[in-house]
Amino acid sequence: MSSETVTREQAYAEARAVLDRARVRIAADRAAGRLAPEVELLLRRLERQQRERQATTPHRAAA
């Protein structure tokens, strides 16, 4: 019995696609004002933390 396996690259690509769709949906809801205030605060906090991490993390050169 052999089953099909998913390559690591394919799994990452599929996960990125799911996250991208979720980000687009969140952005649309946010632009339309459909997010609850506590969710909006949470998103702002996460975005701020991400910006801070990116500012302190050195960027690696593309290979």
mmCIF file of N, CA and C in Angstrom:
data_model
loop_
_atom_site.group_PDB
_atom_site.id
_atom_site.type_symbol
_atom_site.label_atom_id
_atom_site.label_comp_id
_atom_site.label_asym_id
_atom_site.label_seq_id
_atom_site.Cartn_x
_atom_site.Cartn_y
_atom_site.Cartn_z
ATOM 1 N N MET A 1 0.830 -1.181 0.000
ATOM 2 C CA MET A 1 0.000 0.000 0.000
ATOM 3 C C MET A 1 0.870 1.238 0.000
ATOM 4 N N SER A 2 0.731 1.975 -1.025
ATOM 5 C CA SER A 2 1.456 3.242 -1.039
ATOM 6 C C SER A 2 0.448 4.373 -1.127
ATOM 7 N N SER A 3 0.728 5.387 -0.381
ATOM 8 C CA SER A 3 -0.152 6.549 -0.407
ATOM 9 C C SER A 3 0.633 7.725 -0.946
ATOM 10 N N GLU A 4 -0.069 8.645 -1.541
ATOM 11 C CA GLU A 4 0.600 9.824 -2.063
ATOM 12 C C GLU A 4 1.055 10.699 -0.908
ATOM 13 N N THR A 5 2.232 11.230 -1.063
ATOM 14 C CA THR A 5 2.742 12.143 -0.039
ATOM 15 C C THR A 5 2.840 13.543 -0.623
ATOM 16 N N VAL A 6 2.751 14.491 0.226
ATOM 17 C CA VAL A 6 2.844 15.886 -0.173
ATOM 18 C C VAL A 6 4.254 16.366 0.133
ATOM 19 N N THR A 7 4.868 17.009 -0.839
ATOM 20 C CA THR A 7 6.220 17.511 -0.598
ATOM 21 C C THR A 7 6.159 18.692 0.374
ATOM 22 N N ARG A 8 7.265 18.943 0.994
ATOM 23 C CA ARG A 8 7.349 20.049 1.939
ATOM 24 C C ARG A 8 7.035 21.369 1.240
ATOM 25 N N GLU A 9 7.590 21.540 0.040
ATOM 26 C CA GLU A 9 7.354 22.776 -0.717
ATOM 27 C C GLU A 9 5.868 22.948 -1.029
ATOM 28 N N GLN A 10 5.213 21.849 -1.407
ATOM 29 C CA GLN A 10 3.782 21.929 -1.717
ATOM 30 C C GLN A 10 2.976 22.264 -0.460
ATOM 31 N N ALA A 11 3.338 21.669 0.656
ATOM 32 C CA ALA A 11 2.634 21.945 1.912
ATOM 33 C C ALA A 11 2.795 23.413 2.306
ATOM 34 N N TYR A 12 4.018 23.945 2.170
ATOM 35 C CA TYR A 12 4.246 25.353 2.485
ATOM 36 C C TYR A 12 3.455 26.261 1.543
ATOM 37 N N ALA A 13 3.454 25.927 0.268
ATOM 38 C CA ALA A 13 2.726 26.741 -0.707
ATOM 39 C C ALA A 13 1.232 26.753 -0.401
ATOM 40 N N GLU A 14 0.692 25.607 -0.049
ATOM 41 C CA GLU A 14 -0.736 25.536 0.280
ATOM 42 C C GLU A 14 -1.050 26.311 1.562
ATOM 43 N N ALA A 15 -0.174 26.207 2.549
ATOM 44 C CA ALA A 15 -0.384 26.940 3.800
ATOM 45 C C ALA A 15 -0.317 28.446 3.551
ATOM 46 N N ARG A 16 0.646 28.889 2.711
ATOM 47 C CA ARG A 16 0.743 30.308 2.382
ATOM 48 C C ARG A 16 -0.508 30.788 1.659
ATOM 49 N N ALA A 17 -1.046 29.960 0.772
ATOM 50 C CA ALA A 17 -2.253 30.337 0.031
ATOM 51 C C ALA A 17 -3.437 30.515 0.982
ATOM 52 N N VAL A 18 -3.564 29.617 1.952
ATOM 53 C CA VAL A 18 -4.643 29.722 2.938
ATOM 54 C C VAL A 18 -4.489 31.003 3.751
ATOM 55 N N LEU A 19 -3.264 31.279 4.202
ATOM 56 C CA LEU A 19 -3.026 32.495 4.986
ATOM 57 C C LEU A 19 -3.278 33.755 4.158
ATOM 58 N N ASP A 20 -2.875 33.718 2.898
ATOM 59 C CA ASP A 20 -3.115 34.879 2.033
ATOM 60 C C ASP A 20 -4.604 35.143 1.861
ATOM 61 N N ARG A 21 -5.396 34.084 1.658
ATOM 62 C CA ARG A 21 -6.845 34.254 1.524
ATOM 63 C C ARG A 21 -7.445 34.806 2.811
ATOM 64 N N ALA A 22 -6.962 34.331 3.952
ATOM 65 C CA ALA A 22 -7.469 34.830 5.231
ATOM 66 C C ALA A 22 -7.114 36.306 5.410
ATOM 67 N N ARG A 23 -5.896 36.678 5.031
ATOM 68 C CA ARG A 23 -5.492 38.085 5.152
ATOM 69 C C ARG A 23 -6.328 38.986 4.265
ATOM 70 N N VAL A 24 -6.632 38.525 3.067
ATOM 71 C CA VAL A 24 -7.466 39.313 2.155
ATOM 72 C C VAL A 24 -8.865 39.479 2.734
ATOM 73 N N ARG A 25 -9.404 38.398 3.283
ATOM 74 C CA ARG A 25 -10.743 38.450 3.879
ATOM 75 C C ARG A 25 -10.771 39.394 5.078
ATOM 76 N N ILE A 26 -9.744 39.316 5.927
ATOM 77 C CA ILE A 26 -9.668 40.194 7.095
ATOM 78 C C ILE A 26 -9.543 41.646 6.647
ATOM 79 N N ALA A 27 -8.708 41.893 5.633
ATOM 80 C CA ALA A 27 -8.534 43.262 5.144
ATOM 81 C C ALA A 27 -9.844 43.818 4.598
ATOM 82 N N ALA A 28 -10.600 42.994 3.885
ATOM 83 C CA ALA A 28 -11.884 43.447 3.342
ATOM 84 C C ALA A 28 -12.872 43.745 4.466
ATOM 85 N N ASP A 29 -12.928 42.864 5.454
ATOM 86 C CA ASP A 29 -13.824 43.099 6.595
ATOM 87 C C ASP A 29 -13.415 44.351 7.357
ATOM 88 N N ARG A 30 -12.123 44.537 7.496
ATOM 89 C CA ARG A 30 -11.610 45.702 8.216
ATOM 90 C C ARG A 30 -11.959 46.987 7.468
ATOM 91 N N ALA A 31 -11.770 46.982 6.157
ATOM 92 C CA ALA A 31 -12.068 48.165 5.354
ATOM 93 C C ALA A 31 -13.556 48.501 5.375
ATOM 94 N N ALA A 32 -14.380 47.470 5.481
ATOM 95 C CA ALA A 32 -15.830 47.687 5.499
ATOM 96 C C ALA A 32 -16.347 47.984 6.902
ATOM 97 N N GLY A 33 -15.458 47.954 7.897
ATOM 98 C CA GLY A 33 -15.872 48.240 9.272
ATOM 99 C C GLY A 33 -16.659 47.123 9.922
ATOM 100 N N ARG A 34 -16.435 45.888 9.468
ATOM 101 C CA ARG A 34 -17.191 44.760 10.007
ATOM 102 C C ARG A 34 -16.499 44.035 11.157
ATOM 103 N N LEU A 35 -15.333 44.508 11.560
ATOM 104 C CA LEU A 35 -14.630 43.851 12.660
ATOM 105 C C LEU A 35 -15.060 44.460 13.988
ATOM 106 N N ALA A 36 -15.158 43.610 14.978
ATOM 107 C CA ALA A 36 -15.480 44.081 16.322
ATOM 108 C C ALA A 36 -14.310 44.935 16.825
ATOM 109 N N PRO A 37 -14.598 45.916 17.663
ATOM 110 C CA PRO A 37 -13.523 46.795 18.162
ATOM 111 C C PRO A 37 -12.386 46.030 18.832
ATOM 112 N N GLU A 38 -12.706 44.986 19.582
ATOM 113 C CA GLU A 38 -11.630 44.234 20.251
ATOM 114 C C GLU A 38 -10.762 43.486 19.250
ATOM 115 N N VAL A 39 -11.339 43.055 18.144
ATOM 116 C CA VAL A 39 -10.566 42.391 17.091
ATOM 117 C C VAL A 39 -9.663 43.404 16.396
ATOM 118 N N GLU A 40 -10.193 44.586 16.147
ATOM 119 C CA GLU A 40 -9.397 45.653 15.536
ATOM 120 C C GLU A 40 -8.199 45.993 16.425
ATOM 121 N N LEU A 41 -8.414 46.086 17.720
ATOM 122 C CA LEU A 41 -7.306 46.356 18.647
ATOM 123 C C LEU A 41 -6.274 45.239 18.618
ATOM 124 N N LEU A 42 -6.746 44.009 18.587
ATOM 125 C CA LEU A 42 -5.846 42.859 18.535
ATOM 126 C C LEU A 42 -5.009 42.900 17.265
ATOM 127 N N LEU A 43 -5.629 43.175 16.134
ATOM 128 C CA LEU A 43 -4.890 43.251 14.871
ATOM 129 C C LEU A 43 -3.850 44.362 14.909
ATOM 130 N N ARG A 44 -4.217 45.507 15.442
ATOM 131 C CA ARG A 44 -3.250 46.616 15.534
ATOM 132 C C ARG A 44 -2.067 46.242 16.413
ATOM 133 N N ARG A 45 -2.348 45.562 17.518
ATOM 134 C CA ARG A 45 -1.266 45.138 18.419
ATOM 135 C C ARG A 45 -0.342 44.142 17.715
ATOM 136 N N LEU A 46 -0.926 43.184 17.012
ATOM 137 C CA LEU A 46 -0.115 42.200 16.295
ATOM 138 C C LEU A 46 0.717 42.851 15.195
ATOM 139 N N GLU A 47 0.120 43.802 14.489
ATOM 140 C CA GLU A 47 0.858 44.505 13.435
ATOM 141 C C GLU A 47 2.011 45.305 14.013
ATOM 142 N N ARG A 48 1.782 45.955 15.144
ATOM 143 C CA ARG A 48 2.843 46.724 15.790
ATOM 144 C C ARG A 48 3.983 45.800 16.220
ATOM 145 N N GLN A 49 3.641 44.662 16.817
ATOM 146 C CA GLN A 49 4.658 43.705 17.247
ATOM 147 C C GLN A 49 5.449 43.175 16.055
ATOM 148 N N GLN A 50 4.763 42.926 14.962
ATOM 149 C CA GLN A 50 5.447 42.433 13.768
ATOM 150 C C GLN A 50 6.413 43.484 13.219
ATOM 151 N N ARG A 51 5.983 44.738 13.179
ATOM 152 C CA ARG A 51 6.866 45.811 12.710
ATOM 153 C C ARG A 51 8.093 45.928 13.607
ATOM 154 N N GLU A 52 7.887 45.819 14.924
ATOM 155 C CA GLU A 52 9.013 45.914 15.860
ATOM 156 C C GLU A 52 9.993 44.765 15.650
ATOM 157 N N ARG A 53 9.461 43.562 15.453
ATOM 158 C CA ARG A 53 10.328 42.404 15.206
ATOM 159 C C ARG A 53 11.107 42.570 13.913
ATOM 160 N N GLN A 54 10.453 43.060 12.871
ATOM 161 C CA GLN A 54 11.130 43.250 11.591
ATOM 162 C C GLN A 54 12.202 44.321 11.694
ATOM 163 N N ALA A 55 11.976 45.323 12.514
ATOM 164 C CA ALA A 55 12.951 46.400 12.666
ATOM 165 C C ALA A 55 14.198 45.920 13.404
ATOM 166 N N THR A 56 14.048 44.949 14.286
ATOM 167 C CA THR A 56 15.188 44.480 15.076
ATOM 168 C C THR A 56 15.849 43.244 14.491
ATOM 169 N N THR A 57 15.214 42.604 13.529
ATOM 170 C CA THR A 57 15.763 41.396 12.925
ATOM 171 C C THR A 57 16.492 41.772 11.639
ATOM 172 N N PRO A 58 17.778 41.411 11.550
ATOM 173 C CA PRO A 58 18.482 41.735 10.315
ATOM 174 C C PRO A 58 17.925 40.919 9.145
ATOM 175 N N HIS A 59 17.839 41.555 7.992
ATOM 176 C CA HIS A 59 17.306 40.883 6.824
ATOM 177 C C HIS A 59 18.400 40.042 6.186
ATOM 178 N N ARG A 60 18.021 38.850 5.762
ATOM 179 C CA ARG A 60 18.968 37.982 5.086
ATOM 180 C C ARG A 60 18.897 38.258 3.594
ATOM 181 N N ALA A 61 20.037 38.201 2.955
ATOM 182 C CA ALA A 61 20.080 38.417 1.509
ATOM 183 C C ALA A 61 19.452 37.232 0.806
ATOM 184 N N ALA A 62 18.760 37.509 -0.277
ATOM 185 C CA ALA A 62 18.149 36.432 -1.048
ATOM 186 C C ALA A 62 19.251 35.588 -1.679
ATOM 187 N N ALA A 63 19.044 34.314 -1.676
ATOM 188 C CA ALA A 63 20.069 33.408 -2.221
ATOM 189 C C ALA A 63 19.993 33.325 -3.725
#
